[in-house]
N, CA and C atoms as an extended XYZ file, in Angstrom:
366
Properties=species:S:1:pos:R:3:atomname:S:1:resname:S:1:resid:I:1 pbc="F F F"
N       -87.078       17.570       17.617 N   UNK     1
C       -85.656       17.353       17.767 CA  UNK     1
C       -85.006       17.315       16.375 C   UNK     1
N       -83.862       18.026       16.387 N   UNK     2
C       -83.164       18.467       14.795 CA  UNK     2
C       -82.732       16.838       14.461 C   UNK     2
N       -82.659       16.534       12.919 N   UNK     3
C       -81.716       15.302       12.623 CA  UNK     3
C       -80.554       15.396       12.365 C   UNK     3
N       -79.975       17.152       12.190 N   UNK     4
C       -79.160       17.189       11.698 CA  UNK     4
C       -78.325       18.343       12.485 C   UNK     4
N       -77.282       17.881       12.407 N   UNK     5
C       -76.449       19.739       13.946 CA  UNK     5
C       -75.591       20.593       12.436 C   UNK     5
N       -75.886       21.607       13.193 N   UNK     6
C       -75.263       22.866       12.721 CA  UNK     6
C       -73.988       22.550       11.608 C   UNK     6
N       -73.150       21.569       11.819 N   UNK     7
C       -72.324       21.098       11.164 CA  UNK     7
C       -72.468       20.719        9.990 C   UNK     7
N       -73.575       19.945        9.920 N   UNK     8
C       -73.948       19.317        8.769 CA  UNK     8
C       -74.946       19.646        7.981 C   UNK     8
N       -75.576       20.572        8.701 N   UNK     9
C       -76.325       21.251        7.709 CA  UNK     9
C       -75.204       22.676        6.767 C   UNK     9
N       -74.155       22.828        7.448 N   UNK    10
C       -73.101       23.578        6.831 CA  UNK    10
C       -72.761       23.090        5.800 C   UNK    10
N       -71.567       21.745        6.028 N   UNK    11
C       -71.436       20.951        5.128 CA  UNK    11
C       -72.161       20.739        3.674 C   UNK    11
N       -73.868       20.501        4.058 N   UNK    12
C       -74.782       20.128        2.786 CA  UNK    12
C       -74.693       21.502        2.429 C   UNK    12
N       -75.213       22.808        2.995 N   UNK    13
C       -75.279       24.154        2.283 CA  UNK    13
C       -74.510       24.758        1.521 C   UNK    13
N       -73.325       24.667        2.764 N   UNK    14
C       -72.443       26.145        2.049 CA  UNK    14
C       -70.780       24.996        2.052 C   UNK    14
N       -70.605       24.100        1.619 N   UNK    15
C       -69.462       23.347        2.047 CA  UNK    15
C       -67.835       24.034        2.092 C   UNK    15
N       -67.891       25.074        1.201 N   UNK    16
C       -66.568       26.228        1.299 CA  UNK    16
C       -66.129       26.698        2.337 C   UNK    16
N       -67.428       26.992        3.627 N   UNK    17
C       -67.181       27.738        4.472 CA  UNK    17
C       -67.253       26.930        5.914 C   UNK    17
N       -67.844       25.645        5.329 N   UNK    18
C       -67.930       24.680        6.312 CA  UNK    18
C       -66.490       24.540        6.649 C   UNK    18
N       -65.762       23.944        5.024 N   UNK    19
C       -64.430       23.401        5.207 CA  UNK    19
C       -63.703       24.658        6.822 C   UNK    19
N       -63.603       25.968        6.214 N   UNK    20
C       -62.786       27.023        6.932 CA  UNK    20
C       -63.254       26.705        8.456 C   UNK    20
N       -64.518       26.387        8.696 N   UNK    21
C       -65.155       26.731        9.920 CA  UNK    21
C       -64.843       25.174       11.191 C   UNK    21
N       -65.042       24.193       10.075 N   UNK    22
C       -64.701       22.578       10.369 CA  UNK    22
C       -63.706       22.194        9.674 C   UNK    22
N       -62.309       22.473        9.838 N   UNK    23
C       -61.591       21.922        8.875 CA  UNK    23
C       -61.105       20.381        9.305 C   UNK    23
N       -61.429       19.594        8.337 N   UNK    24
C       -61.442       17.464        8.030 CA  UNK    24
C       -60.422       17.461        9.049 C   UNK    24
N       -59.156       17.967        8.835 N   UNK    25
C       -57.899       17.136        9.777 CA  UNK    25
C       -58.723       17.437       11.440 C   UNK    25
N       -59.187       18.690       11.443 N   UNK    26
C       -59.762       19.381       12.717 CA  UNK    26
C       -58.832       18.589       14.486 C   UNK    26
N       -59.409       18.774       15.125 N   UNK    27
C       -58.705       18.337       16.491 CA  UNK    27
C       -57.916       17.098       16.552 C   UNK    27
N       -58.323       16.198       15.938 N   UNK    28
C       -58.058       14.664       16.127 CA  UNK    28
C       -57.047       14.388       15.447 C   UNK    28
N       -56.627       15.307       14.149 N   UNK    29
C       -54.960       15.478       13.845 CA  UNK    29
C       -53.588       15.516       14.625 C   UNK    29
N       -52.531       15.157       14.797 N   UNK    30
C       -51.657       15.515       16.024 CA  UNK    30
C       -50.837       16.939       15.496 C   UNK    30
N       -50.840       17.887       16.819 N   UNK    31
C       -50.409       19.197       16.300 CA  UNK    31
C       -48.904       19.056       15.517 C   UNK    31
N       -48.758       19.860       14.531 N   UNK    32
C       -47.600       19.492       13.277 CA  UNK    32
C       -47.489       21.450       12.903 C   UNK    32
N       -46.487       21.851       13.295 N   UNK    33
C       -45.608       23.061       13.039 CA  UNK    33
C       -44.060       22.863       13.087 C   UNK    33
N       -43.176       24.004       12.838 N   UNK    34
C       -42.447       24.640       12.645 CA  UNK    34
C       -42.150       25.868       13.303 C   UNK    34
N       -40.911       25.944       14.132 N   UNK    35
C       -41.512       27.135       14.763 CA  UNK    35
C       -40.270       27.495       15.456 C   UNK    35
N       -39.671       29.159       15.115 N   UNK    36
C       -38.216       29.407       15.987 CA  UNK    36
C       -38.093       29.294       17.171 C   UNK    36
N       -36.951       29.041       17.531 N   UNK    37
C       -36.662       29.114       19.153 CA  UNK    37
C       -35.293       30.184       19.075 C   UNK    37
N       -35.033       29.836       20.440 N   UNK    38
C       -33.351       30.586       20.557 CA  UNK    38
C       -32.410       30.108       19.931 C   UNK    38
N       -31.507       31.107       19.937 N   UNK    39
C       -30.183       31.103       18.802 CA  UNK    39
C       -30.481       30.804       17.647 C   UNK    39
N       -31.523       31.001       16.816 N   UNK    40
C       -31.214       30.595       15.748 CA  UNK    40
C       -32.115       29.042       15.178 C   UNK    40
N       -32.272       28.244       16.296 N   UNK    41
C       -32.576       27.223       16.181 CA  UNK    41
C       -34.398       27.145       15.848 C   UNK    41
N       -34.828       26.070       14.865 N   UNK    42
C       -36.120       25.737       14.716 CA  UNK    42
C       -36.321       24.374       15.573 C   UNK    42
N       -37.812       24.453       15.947 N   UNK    43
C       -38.490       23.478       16.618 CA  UNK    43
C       -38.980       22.774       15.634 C   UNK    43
N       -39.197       21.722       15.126 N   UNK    44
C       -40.421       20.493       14.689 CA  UNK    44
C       -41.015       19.845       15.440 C   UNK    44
N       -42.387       20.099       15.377 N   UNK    45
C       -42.957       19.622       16.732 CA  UNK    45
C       -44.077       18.871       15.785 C   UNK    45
N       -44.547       17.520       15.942 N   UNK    46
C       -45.265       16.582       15.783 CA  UNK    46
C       -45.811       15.826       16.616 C   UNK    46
N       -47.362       16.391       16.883 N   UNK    47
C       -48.076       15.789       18.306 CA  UNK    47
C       -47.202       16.221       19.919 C   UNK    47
N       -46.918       15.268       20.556 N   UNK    48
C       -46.120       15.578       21.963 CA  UNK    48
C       -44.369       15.168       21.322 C   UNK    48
N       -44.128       15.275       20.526 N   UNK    49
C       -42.748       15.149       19.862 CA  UNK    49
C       -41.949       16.509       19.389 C   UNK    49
N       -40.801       16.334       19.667 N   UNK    50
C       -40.018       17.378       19.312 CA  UNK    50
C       -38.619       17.317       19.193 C   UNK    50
N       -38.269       18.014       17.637 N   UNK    51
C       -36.804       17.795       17.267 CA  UNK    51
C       -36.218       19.138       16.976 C   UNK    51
N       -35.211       19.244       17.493 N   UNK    52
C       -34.877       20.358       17.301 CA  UNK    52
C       -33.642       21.153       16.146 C   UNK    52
N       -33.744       21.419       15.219 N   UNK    53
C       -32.912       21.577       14.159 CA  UNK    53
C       -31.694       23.367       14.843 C   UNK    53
N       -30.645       22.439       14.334 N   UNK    54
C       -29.622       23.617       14.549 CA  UNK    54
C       -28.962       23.969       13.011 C   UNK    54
N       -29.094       25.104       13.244 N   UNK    55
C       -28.334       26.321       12.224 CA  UNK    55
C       -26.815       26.209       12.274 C   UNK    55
N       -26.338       25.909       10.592 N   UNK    56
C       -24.859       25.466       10.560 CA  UNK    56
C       -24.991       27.016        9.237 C   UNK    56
N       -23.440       26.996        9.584 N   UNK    57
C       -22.979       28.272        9.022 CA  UNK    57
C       -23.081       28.058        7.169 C   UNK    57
N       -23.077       29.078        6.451 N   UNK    58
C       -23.618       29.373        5.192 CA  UNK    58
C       -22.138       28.604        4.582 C   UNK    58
N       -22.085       27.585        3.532 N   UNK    59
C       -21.013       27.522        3.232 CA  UNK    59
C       -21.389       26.929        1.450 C   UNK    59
N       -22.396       27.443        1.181 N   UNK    60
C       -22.975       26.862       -0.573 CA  UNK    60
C       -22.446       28.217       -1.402 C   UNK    60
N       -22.307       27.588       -2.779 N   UNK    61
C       -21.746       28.691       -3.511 CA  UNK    61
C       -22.910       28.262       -4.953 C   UNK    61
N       -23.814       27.353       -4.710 N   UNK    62
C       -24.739       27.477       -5.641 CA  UNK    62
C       -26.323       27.559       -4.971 C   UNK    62
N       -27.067       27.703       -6.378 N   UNK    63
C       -28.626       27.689       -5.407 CA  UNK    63
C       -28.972       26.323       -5.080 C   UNK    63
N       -30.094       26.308       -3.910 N   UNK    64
C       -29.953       24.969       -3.447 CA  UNK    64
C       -32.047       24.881       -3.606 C   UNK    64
N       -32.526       23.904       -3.261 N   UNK    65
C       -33.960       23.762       -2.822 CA  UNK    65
C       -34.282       23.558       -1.447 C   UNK    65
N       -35.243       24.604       -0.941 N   UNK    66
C       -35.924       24.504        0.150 CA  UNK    66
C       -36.672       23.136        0.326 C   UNK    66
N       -36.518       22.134        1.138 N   UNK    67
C       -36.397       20.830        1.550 CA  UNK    67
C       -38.481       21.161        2.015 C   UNK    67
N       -38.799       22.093        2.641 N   UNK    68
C       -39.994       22.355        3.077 CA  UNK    68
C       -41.116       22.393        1.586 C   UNK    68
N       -40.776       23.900        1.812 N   UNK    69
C       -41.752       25.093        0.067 CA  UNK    69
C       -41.320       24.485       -0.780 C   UNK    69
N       -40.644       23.654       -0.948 N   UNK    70
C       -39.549       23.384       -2.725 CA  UNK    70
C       -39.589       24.663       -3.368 C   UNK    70
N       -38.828       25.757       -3.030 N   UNK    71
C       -38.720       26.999       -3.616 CA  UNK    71
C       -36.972       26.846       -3.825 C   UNK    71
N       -36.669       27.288       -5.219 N   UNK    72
C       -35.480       27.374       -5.263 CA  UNK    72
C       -34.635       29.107       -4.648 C   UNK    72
N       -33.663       28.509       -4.103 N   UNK    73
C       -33.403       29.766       -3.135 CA  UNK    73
C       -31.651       30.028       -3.723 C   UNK    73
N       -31.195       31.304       -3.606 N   UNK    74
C       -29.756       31.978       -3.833 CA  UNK    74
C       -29.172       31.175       -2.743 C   UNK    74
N       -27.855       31.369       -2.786 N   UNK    75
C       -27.135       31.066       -1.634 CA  UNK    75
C       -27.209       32.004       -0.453 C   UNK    75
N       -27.757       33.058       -0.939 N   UNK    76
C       -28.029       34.242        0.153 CA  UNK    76
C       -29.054       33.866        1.288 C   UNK    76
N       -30.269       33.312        0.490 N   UNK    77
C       -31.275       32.798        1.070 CA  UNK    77
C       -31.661       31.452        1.408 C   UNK    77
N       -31.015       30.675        1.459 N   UNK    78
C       -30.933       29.474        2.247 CA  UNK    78
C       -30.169       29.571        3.329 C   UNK    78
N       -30.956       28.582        4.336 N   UNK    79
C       -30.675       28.276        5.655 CA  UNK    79
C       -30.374       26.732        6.027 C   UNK    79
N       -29.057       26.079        6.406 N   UNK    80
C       -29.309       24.606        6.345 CA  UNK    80
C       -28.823       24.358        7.611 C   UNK    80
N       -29.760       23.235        8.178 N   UNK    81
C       -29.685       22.803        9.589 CA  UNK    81
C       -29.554       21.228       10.065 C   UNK    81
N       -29.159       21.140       11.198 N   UNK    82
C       -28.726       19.412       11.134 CA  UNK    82
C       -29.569       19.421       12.452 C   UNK    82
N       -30.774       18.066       12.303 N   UNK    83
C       -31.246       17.482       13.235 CA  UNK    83
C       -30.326       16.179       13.502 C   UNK    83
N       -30.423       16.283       15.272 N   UNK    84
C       -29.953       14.705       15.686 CA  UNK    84
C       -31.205       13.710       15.789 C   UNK    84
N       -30.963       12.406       14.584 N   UNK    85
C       -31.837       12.074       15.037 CA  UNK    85
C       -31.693       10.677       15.686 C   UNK    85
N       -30.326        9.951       16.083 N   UNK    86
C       -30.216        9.170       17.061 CA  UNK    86
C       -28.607       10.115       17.956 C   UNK    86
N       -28.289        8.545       18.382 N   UNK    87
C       -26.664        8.714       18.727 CA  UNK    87
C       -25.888        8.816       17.745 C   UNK    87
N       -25.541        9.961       17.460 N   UNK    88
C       -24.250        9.836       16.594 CA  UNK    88
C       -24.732        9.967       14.772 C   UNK    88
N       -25.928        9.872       15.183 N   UNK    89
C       -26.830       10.165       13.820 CA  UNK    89
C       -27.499       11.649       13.404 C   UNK    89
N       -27.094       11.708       12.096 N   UNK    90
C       -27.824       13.268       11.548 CA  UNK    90
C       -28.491       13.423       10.524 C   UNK    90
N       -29.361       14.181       10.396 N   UNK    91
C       -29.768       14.910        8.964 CA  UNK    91
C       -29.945       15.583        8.779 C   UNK    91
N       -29.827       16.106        7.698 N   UNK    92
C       -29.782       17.899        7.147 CA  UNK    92
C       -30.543       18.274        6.216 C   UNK    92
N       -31.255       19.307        6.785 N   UNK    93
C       -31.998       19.742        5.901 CA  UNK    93
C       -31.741       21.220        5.435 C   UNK    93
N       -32.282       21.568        3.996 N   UNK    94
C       -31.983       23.121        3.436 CA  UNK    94
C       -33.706       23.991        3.566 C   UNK    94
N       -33.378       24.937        4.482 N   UNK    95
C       -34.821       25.551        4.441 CA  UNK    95
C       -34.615       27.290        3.952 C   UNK    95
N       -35.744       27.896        3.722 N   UNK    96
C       -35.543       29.336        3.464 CA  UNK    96
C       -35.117       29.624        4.555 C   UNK    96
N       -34.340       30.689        4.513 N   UNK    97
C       -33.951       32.117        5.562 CA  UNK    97
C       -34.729       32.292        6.900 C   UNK    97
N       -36.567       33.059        5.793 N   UNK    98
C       -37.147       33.598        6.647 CA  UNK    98
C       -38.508       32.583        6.596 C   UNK    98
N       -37.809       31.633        7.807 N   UNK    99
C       -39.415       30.372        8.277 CA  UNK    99
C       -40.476       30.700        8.196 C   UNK    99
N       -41.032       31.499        8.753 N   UNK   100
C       -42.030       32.088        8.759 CA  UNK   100
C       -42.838       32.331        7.224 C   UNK   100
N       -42.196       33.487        6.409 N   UNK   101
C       -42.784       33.031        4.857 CA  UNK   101
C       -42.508       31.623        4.424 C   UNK   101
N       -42.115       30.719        4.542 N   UNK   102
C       -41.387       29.280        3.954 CA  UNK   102
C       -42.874       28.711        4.706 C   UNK   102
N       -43.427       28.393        6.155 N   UNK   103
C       -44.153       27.634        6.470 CA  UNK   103
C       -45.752       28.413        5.314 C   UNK   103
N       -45.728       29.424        5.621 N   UNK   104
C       -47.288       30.240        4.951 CA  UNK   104
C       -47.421       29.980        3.573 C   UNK   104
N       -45.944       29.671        2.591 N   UNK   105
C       -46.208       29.189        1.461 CA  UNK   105
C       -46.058       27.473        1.100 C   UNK   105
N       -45.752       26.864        2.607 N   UNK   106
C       -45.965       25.265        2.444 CA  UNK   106
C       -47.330       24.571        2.262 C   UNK   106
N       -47.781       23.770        2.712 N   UNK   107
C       -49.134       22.589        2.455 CA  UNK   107
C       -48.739       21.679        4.175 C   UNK   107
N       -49.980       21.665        4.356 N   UNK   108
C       -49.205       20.442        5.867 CA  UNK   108
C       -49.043       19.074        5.375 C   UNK   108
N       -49.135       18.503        3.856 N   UNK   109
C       -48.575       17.428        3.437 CA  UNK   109
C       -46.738       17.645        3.080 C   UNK   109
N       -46.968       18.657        2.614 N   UNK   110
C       -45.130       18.735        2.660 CA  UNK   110
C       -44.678       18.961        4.310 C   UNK   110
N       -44.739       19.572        5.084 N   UNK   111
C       -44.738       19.509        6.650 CA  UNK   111
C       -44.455       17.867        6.856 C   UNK   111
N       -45.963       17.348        6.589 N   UNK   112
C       -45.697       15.670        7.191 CA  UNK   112
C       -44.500       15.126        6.890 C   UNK   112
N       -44.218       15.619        5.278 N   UNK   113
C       -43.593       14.722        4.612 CA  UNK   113
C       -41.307       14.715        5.356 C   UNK   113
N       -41.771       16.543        5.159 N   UNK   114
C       -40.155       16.698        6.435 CA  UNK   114
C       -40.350       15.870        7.670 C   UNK   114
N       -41.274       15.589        8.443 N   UNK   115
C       -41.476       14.559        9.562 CA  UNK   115
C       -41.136       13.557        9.528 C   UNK   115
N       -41.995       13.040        8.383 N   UNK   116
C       -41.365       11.370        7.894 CA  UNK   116
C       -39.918       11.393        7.663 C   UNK   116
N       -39.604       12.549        6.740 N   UNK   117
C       -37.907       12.480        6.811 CA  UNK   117
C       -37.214       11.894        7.578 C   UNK   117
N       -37.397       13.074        8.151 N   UNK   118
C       -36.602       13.357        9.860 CA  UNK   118
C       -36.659       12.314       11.183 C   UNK   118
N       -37.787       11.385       10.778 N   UNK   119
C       -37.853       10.222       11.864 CA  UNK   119
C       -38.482       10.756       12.879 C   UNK   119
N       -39.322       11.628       13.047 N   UNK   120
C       -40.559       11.612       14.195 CA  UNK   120
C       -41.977       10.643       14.177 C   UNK   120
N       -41.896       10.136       12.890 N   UNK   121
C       -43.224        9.381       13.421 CA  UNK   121
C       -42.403        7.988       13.733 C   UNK   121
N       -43.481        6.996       14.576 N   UNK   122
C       -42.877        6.055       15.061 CA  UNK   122
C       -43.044        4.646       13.684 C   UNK   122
């Protein structure tokens, strides 16, 4: 009988490929994306939670920082959106244009960290 499973003999061997194959946060993390919906609008979804950010019209005349990537962006290329996050309560955030490149060049610690912002964790 093995002492050791497939996992961990990964881990001790080849640990680079372990990480890709077992990655630490793995299942027991709560699911944490970004992700379009209709009109315009992005989802933040944290575990069974979800906030939904709406798209307000372009009205900056300087460059601003992507609140996500921290990439500094033109006024061309920023996108800024207001989550509700009680009654009568808001916040706004400035994200790139095109989400999609903005999430692929983030970290899921900056992710968390818009969460914590935004008031999804409890």
């Amino acid at each position: 009988m093995p002492d050791h499973s497939e996992r961990d003999l990964l881990f001790e061997l080849f640990p680079e490929t372990a990480r890709k194959l077992y990655p630490e946060d793995g299942p027991s993390n709560p699911t944490l994306g970004l992700y379009a919906v209709d009109e315009g609008k992005l989802a933040l979804v944290y575990g069974d939670r979800l906030l939904e950010l709406e798209p307000l019209e372009k009205h900056t005349k300087h460059s601003v920082m992507c609140d996500l990537c921290n990439t500094t962006l033109s006024r061309f290329d920023a996108m800024f959106y207001r989550a509700r996050i009680g009654a009568g309560l808001y916040q706004y955030v400035s994200l790139c244009e095109h989400t999609s490149a903005c999430v692929k060049r983030t970290t899921r610690e900056k992710l968390q960290h818009l969460v914590e912002r935004l008031g999804l964790l409890d």
